[in-house]
mmCIF file of C-alpha atoms and ligand atoms in Angstrom:
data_model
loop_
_atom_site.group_PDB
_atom_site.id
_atom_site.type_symbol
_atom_site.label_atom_id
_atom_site.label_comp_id
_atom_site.label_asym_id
_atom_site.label_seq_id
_atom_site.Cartn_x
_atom_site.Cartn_y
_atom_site.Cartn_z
ATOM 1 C CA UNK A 1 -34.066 -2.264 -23.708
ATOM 2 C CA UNK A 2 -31.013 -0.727 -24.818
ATOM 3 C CA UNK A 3 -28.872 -2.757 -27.757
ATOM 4 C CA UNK A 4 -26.474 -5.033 -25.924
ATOM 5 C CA UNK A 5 -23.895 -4.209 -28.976
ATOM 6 C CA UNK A 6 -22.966 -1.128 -27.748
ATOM 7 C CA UNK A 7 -22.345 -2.194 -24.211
ATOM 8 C CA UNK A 8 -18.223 -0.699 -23.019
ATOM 9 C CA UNK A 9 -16.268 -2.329 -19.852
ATOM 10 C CA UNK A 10 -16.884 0.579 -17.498
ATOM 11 C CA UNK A 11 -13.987 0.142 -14.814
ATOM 12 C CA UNK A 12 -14.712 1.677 -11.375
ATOM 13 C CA UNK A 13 -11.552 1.810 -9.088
ATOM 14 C CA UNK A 14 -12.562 2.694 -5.179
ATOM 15 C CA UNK A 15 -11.463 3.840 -2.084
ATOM 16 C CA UNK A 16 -11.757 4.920 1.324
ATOM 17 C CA UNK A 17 -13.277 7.914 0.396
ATOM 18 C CA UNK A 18 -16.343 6.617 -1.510
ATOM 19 C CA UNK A 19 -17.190 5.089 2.214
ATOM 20 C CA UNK A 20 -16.158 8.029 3.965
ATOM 21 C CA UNK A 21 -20.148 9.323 3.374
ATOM 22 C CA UNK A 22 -21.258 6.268 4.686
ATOM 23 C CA UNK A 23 -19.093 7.401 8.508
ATOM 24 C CA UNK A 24 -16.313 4.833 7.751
ATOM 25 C CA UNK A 25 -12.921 6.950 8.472
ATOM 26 C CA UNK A 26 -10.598 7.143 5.377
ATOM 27 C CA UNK A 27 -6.771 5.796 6.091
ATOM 28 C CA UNK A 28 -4.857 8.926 6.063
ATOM 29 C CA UNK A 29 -6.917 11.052 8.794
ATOM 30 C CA UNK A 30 -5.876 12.776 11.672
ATOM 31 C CA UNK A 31 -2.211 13.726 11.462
ATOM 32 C CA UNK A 32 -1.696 10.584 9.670
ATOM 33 C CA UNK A 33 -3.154 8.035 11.886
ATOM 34 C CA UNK A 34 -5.696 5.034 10.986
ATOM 35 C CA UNK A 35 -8.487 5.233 13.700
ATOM 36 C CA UNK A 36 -6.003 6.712 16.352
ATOM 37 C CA UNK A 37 -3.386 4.495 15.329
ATOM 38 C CA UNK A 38 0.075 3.818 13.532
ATOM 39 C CA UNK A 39 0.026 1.705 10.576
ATOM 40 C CA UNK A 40 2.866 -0.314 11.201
ATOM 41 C CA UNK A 41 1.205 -1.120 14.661
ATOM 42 C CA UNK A 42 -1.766 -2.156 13.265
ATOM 43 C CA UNK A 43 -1.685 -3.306 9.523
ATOM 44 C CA UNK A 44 1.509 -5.147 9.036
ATOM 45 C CA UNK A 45 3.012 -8.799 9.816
ATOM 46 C CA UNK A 46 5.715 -7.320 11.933
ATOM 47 C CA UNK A 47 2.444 -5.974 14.036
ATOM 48 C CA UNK A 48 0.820 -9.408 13.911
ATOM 49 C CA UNK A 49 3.881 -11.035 14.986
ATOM 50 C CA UNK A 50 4.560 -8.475 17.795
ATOM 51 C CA UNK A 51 0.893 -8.363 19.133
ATOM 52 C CA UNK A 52 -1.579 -10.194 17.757
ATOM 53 C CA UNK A 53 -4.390 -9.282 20.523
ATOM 54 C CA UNK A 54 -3.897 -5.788 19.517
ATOM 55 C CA UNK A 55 -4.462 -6.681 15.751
ATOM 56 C CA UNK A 56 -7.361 -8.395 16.468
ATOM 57 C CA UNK A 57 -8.897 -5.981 18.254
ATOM 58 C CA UNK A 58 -8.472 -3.208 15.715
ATOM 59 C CA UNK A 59 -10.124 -5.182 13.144
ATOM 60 C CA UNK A 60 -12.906 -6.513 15.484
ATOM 61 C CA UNK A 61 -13.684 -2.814 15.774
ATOM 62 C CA UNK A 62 -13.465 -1.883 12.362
ATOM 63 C CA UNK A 63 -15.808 -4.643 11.417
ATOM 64 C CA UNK A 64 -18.405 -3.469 13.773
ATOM 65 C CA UNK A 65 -18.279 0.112 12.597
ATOM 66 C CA UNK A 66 -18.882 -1.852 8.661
ATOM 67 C CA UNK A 67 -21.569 -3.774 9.751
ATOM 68 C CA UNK A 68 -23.385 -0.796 11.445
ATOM 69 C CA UNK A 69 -22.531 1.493 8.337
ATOM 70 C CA UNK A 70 -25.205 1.464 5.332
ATOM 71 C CA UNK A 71 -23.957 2.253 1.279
ATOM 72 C CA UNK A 72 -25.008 5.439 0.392
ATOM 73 C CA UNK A 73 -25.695 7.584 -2.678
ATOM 74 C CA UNK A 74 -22.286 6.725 -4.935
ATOM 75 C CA UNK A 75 -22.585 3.222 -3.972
ATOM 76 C CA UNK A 76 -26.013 2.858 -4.981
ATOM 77 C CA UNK A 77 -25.529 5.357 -7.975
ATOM 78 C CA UNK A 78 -22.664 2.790 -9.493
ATOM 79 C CA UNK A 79 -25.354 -0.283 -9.192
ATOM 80 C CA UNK A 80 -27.407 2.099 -12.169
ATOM 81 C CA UNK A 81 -24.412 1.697 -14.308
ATOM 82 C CA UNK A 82 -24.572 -2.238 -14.669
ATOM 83 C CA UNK A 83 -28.187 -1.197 -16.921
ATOM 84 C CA UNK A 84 -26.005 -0.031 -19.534
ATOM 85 C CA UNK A 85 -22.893 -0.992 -19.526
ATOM 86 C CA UNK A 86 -20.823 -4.212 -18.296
ATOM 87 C CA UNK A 87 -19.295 -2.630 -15.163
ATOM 88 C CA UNK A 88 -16.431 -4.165 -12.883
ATOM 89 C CA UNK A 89 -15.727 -2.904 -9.839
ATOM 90 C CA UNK A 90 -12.435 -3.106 -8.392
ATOM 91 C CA UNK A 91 -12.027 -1.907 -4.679
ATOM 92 C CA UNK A 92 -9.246 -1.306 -2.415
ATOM 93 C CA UNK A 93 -11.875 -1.151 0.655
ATOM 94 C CA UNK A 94 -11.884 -3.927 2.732
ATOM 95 C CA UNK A 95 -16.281 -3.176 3.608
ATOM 96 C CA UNK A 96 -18.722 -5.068 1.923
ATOM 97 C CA UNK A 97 -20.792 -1.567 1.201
ATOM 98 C CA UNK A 98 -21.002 -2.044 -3.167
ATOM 99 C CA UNK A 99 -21.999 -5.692 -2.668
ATOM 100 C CA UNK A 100 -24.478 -4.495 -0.055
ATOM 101 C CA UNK A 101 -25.681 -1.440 -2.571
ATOM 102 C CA UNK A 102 -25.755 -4.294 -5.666
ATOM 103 C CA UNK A 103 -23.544 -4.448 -7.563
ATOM 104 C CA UNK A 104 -22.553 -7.337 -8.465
ATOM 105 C CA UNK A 105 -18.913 -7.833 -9.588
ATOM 106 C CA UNK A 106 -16.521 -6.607 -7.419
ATOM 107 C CA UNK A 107 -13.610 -7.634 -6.747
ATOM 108 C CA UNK A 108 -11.066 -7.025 -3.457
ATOM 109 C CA UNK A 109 -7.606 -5.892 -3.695
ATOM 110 C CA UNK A 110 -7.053 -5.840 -0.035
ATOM 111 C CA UNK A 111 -9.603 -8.019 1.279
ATOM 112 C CA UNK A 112 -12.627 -8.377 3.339
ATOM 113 C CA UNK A 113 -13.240 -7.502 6.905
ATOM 114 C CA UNK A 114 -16.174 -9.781 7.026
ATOM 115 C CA UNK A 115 -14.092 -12.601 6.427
ATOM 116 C CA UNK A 116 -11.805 -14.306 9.097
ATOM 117 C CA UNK A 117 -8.405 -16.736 7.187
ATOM 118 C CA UNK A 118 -6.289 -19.391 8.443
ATOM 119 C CA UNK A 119 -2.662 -18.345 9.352
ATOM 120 C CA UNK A 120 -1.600 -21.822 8.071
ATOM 121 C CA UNK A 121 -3.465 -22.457 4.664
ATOM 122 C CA UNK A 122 -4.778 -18.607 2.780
ATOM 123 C CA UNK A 123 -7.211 -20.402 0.721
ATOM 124 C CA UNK A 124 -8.986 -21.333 4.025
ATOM 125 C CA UNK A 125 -11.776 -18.425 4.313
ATOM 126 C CA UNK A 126 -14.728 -17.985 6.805
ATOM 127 C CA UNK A 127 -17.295 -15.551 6.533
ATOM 128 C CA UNK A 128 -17.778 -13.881 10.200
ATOM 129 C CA UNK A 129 -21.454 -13.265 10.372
ATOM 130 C CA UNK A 130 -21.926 -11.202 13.841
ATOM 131 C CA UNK A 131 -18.596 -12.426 15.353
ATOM 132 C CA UNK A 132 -15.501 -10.924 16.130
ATOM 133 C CA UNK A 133 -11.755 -12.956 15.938
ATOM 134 C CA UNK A 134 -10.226 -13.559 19.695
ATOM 135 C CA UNK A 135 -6.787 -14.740 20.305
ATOM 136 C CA UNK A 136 -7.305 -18.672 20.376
ATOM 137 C CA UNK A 137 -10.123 -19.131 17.567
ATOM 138 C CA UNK A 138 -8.955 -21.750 15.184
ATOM 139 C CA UNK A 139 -9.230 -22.630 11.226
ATOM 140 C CA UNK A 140 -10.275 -26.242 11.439
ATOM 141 C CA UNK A 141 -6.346 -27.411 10.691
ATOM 142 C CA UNK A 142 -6.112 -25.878 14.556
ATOM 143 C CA UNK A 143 -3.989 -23.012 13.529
ATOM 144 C CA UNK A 144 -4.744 -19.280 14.625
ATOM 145 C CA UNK A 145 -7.775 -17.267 12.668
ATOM 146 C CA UNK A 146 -6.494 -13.622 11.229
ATOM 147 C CA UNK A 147 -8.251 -10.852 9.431
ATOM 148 C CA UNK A 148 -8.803 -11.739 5.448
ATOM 149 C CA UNK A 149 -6.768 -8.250 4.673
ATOM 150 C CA UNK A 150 -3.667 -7.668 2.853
ATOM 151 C CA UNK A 151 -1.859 -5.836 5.089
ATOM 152 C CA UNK A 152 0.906 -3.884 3.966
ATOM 153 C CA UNK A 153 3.868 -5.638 3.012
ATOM 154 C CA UNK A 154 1.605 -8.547 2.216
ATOM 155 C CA UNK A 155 1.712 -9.527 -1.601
ATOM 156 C CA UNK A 156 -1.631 -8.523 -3.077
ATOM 157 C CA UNK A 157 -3.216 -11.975 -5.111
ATOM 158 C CA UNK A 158 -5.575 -10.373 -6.584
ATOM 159 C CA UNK A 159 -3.540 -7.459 -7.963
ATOM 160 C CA UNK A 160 -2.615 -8.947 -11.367
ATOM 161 C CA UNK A 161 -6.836 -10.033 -12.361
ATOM 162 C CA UNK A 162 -7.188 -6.334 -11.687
ATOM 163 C CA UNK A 163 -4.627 -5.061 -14.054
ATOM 164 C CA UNK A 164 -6.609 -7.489 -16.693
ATOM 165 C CA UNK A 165 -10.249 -5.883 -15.766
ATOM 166 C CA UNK A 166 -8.613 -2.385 -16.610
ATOM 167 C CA UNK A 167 -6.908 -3.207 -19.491
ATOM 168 C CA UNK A 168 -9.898 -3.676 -21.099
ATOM 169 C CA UNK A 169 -11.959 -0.739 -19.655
ATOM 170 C CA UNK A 170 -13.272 1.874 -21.955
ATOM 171 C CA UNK A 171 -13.812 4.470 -19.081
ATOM 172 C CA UNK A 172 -12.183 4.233 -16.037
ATOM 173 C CA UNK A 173 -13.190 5.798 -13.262
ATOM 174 C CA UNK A 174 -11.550 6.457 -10.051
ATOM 175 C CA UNK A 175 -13.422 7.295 -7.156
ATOM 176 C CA UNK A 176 -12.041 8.320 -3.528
ATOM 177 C CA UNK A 177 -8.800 6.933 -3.452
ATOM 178 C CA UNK A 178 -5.462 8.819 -2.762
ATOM 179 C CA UNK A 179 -3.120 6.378 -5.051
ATOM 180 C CA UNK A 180 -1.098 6.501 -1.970
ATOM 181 C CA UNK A 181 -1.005 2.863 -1.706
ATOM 182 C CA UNK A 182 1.223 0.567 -3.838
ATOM 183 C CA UNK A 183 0.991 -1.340 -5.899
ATOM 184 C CA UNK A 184 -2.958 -0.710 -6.440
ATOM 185 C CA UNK A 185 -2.338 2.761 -7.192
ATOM 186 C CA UNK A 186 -0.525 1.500 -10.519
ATOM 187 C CA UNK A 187 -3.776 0.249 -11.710
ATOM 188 C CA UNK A 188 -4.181 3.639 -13.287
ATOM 189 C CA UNK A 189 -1.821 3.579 -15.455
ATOM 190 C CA UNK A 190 -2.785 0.294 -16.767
ATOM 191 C CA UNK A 191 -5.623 1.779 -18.842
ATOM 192 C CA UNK A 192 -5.635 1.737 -22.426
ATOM 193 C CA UNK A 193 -4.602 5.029 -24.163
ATOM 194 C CA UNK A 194 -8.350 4.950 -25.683
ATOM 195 C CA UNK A 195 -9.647 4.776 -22.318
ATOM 196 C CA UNK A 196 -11.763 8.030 -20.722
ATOM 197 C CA UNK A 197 -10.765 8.187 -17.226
ATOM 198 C CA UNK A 198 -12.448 10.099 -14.789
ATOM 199 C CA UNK A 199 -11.542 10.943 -11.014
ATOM 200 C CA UNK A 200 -13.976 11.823 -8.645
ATOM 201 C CA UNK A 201 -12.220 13.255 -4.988
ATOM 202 C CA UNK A 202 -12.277 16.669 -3.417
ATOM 203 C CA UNK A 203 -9.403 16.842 -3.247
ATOM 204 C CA UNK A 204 -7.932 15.124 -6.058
ATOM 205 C CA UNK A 205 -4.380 13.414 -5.414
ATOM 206 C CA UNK A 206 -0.848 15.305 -7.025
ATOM 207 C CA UNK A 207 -0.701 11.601 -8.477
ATOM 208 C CA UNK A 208 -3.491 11.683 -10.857
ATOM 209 C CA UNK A 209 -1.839 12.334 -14.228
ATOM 210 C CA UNK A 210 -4.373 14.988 -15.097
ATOM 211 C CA UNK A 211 -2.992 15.670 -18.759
ATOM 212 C CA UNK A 212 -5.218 12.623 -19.462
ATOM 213 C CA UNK A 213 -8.099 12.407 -16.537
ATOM 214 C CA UNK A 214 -11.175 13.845 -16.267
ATOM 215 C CA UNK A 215 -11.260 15.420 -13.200
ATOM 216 C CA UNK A 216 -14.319 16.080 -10.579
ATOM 217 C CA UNK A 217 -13.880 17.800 -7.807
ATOM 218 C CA UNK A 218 -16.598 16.531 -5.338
ATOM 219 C CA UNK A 219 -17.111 14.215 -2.965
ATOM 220 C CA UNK A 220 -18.543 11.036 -3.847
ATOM 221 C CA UNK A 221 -22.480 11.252 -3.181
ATOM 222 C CA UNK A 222 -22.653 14.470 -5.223
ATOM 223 C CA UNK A 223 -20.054 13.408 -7.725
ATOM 224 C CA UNK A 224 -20.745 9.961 -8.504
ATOM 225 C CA UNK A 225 -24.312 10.409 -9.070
ATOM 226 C CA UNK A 226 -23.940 13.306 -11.150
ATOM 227 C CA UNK A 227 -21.501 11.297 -12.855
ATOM 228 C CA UNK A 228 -24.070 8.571 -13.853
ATOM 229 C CA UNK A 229 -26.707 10.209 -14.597
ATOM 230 C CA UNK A 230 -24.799 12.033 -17.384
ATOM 231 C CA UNK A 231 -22.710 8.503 -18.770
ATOM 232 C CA UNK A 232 -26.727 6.862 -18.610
ATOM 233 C CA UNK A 233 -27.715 9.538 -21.086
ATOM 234 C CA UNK A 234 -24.873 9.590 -22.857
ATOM 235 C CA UNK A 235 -26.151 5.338 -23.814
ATOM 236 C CA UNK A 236 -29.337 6.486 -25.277
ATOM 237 C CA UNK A 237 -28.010 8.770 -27.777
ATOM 238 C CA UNK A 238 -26.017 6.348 -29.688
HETATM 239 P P1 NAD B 1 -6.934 7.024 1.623
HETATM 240 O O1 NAD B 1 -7.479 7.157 3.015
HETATM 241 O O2 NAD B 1 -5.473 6.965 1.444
HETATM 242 O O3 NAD B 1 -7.475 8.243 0.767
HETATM 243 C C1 NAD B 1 -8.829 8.608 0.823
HETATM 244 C C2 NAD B 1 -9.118 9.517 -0.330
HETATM 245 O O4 NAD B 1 -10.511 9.756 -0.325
HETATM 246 C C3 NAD B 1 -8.411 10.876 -0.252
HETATM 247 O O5 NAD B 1 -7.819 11.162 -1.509
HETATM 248 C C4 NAD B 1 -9.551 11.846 0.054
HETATM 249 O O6 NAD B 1 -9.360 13.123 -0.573
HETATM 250 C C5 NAD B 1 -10.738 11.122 -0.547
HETATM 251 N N1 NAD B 1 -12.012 11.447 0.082
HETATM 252 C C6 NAD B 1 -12.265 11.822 1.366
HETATM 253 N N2 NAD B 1 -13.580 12.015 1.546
HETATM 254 C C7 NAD B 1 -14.163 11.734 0.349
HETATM 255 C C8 NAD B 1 -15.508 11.734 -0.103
HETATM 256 N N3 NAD B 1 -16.533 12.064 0.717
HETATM 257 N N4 NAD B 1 -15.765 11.398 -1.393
HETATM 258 C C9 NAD B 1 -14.753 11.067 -2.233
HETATM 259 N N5 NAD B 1 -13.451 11.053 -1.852
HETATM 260 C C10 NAD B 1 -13.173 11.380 -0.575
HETATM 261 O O7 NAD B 1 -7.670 5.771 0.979
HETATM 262 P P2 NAD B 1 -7.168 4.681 -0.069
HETATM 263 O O8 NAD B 1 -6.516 5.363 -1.205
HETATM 264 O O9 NAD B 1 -8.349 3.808 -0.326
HETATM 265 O O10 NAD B 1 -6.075 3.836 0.725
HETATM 266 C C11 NAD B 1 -6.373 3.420 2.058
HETATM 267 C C12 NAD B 1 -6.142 1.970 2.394
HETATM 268 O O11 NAD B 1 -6.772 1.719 3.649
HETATM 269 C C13 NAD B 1 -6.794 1.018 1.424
HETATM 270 O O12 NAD B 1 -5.868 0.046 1.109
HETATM 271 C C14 NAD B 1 -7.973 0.387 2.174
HETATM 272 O O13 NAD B 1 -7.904 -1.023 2.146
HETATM 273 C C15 NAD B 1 -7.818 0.774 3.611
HETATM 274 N N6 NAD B 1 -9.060 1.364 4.184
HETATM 275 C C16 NAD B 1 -10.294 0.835 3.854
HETATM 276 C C17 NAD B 1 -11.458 1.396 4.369
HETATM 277 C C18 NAD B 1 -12.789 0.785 3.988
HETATM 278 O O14 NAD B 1 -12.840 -0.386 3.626
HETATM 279 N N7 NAD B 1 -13.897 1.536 4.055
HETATM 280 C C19 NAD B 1 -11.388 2.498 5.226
HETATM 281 C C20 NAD B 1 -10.119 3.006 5.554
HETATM 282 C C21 NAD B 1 -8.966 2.425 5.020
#
């Protein structure tokens, strides 16, 4: 048993790219489409308003592709952490692959695939099981079902719990994000000077103010175990 004392907040801040292992495409792929396809026609409220069908259909795929994906190595590696110290994870992935790897707080900035919400009340969730959305499946106040995703332009409700779970981090560590998107990507900054933060991309992002991270160079099934093993050991020397 290791002395609960000396237990830090270890903040882990995700992306696409900690799924990419696991064959979920990242965002910004080929020649800056999503999946074959532009953002705005696909991941806004102008697109939902202009073509819903086309929305749904998008997602339905994407949903399938998460359910058939598996965590791998970095996801699993990050579930080791909670043994020594109290880790949250915050997310901007909208799979469910660190819940299905273990770990057990994490919490979504842009939602969850898996999930299906009302277009009239937000509050009104339903977990999908095996089923996709069609045009015409209703939230029990008879109003159309959408993805649970914060699609951009959306406000992000979870944004400013987030910015509390990193102010009190001790490390930080970014994994396979590009800090492309705001506002998630100012999460970063919201770390306490004391903080250690640590980024873990191949190819990490102009954004990362580097004067003060830690940076690793990998992708995230060599990097984030790696990673782990060596903050584990660094717990049983105190
Ligand atoms: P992004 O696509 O903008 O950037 C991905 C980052 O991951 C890049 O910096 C890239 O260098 C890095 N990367 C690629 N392969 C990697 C690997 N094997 N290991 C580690 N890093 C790797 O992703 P983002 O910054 O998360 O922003 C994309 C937005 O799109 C998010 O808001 C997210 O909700 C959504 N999205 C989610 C998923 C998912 O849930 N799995 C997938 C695609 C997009």
């Amino acid at each position: 048993m290791r002395p609960q004392l000396s237990r830090k907040n270890l903040v882990v801040f995700t992306g696409a790219g900690i799924s990419a292992e696991s064959g979920l495409q990242t965002f910004r792929g080929d020649g800056g489409l999503w999946e074959g396809h532009r953002v705005e026609d696909v991941a806004t409220p102008e697109a939902w308003a202009k073509d819903p069908a086309l929305v749904l259909e998008f997602y339905n795929v994407r949903r399938r592709n998460v359910r058939a994906a598996q965590p791998n190595a970095a996801h699993r590696a990050l579930v080791d952490l909670e043994s020594a110290y109290d880790v949250r994870i915050i997310t901007q992935n909208v799979d469910d692959l660190h819940e299905r790897a273990g770990s057990t707080h994490v919490l979504h900035l842009h939602g969850e695939i898996l999930y299906a919400r009302s277009t009239r009340e937000s509050s009104h969730t339903a977990y999908l099981g095996d089923h996709d959305i069609a045009l015409g499946d209703t939230c029990p106040l008879g109003s159309q079902l959408r993805p649970h995703i914060v699609w951009f332009g959306e406000q992000v409700p979870a944004l400013d719990e987030a910015a509390r779970i990193v102010s009190q981090a001790d490390i930080f560590l970014c994994v396979g994000t590009s800090l492309e998107v705001y506002p998630a990507n100012s999460l970063i900054f919201a770390t306490p000077r004391r903080a250690r933060r640590i980024v873990v991309n191949p190819e990490v992002p102009d954004l990362v103010p580097r004067d003060v991270c830690e940076c690793i160079a990998k992708t995230a099934c060599e990097g984030v175990p790696e990673l782990v093993a060596s903050l584990l050991l660094a717990t049983t020397k105190l």
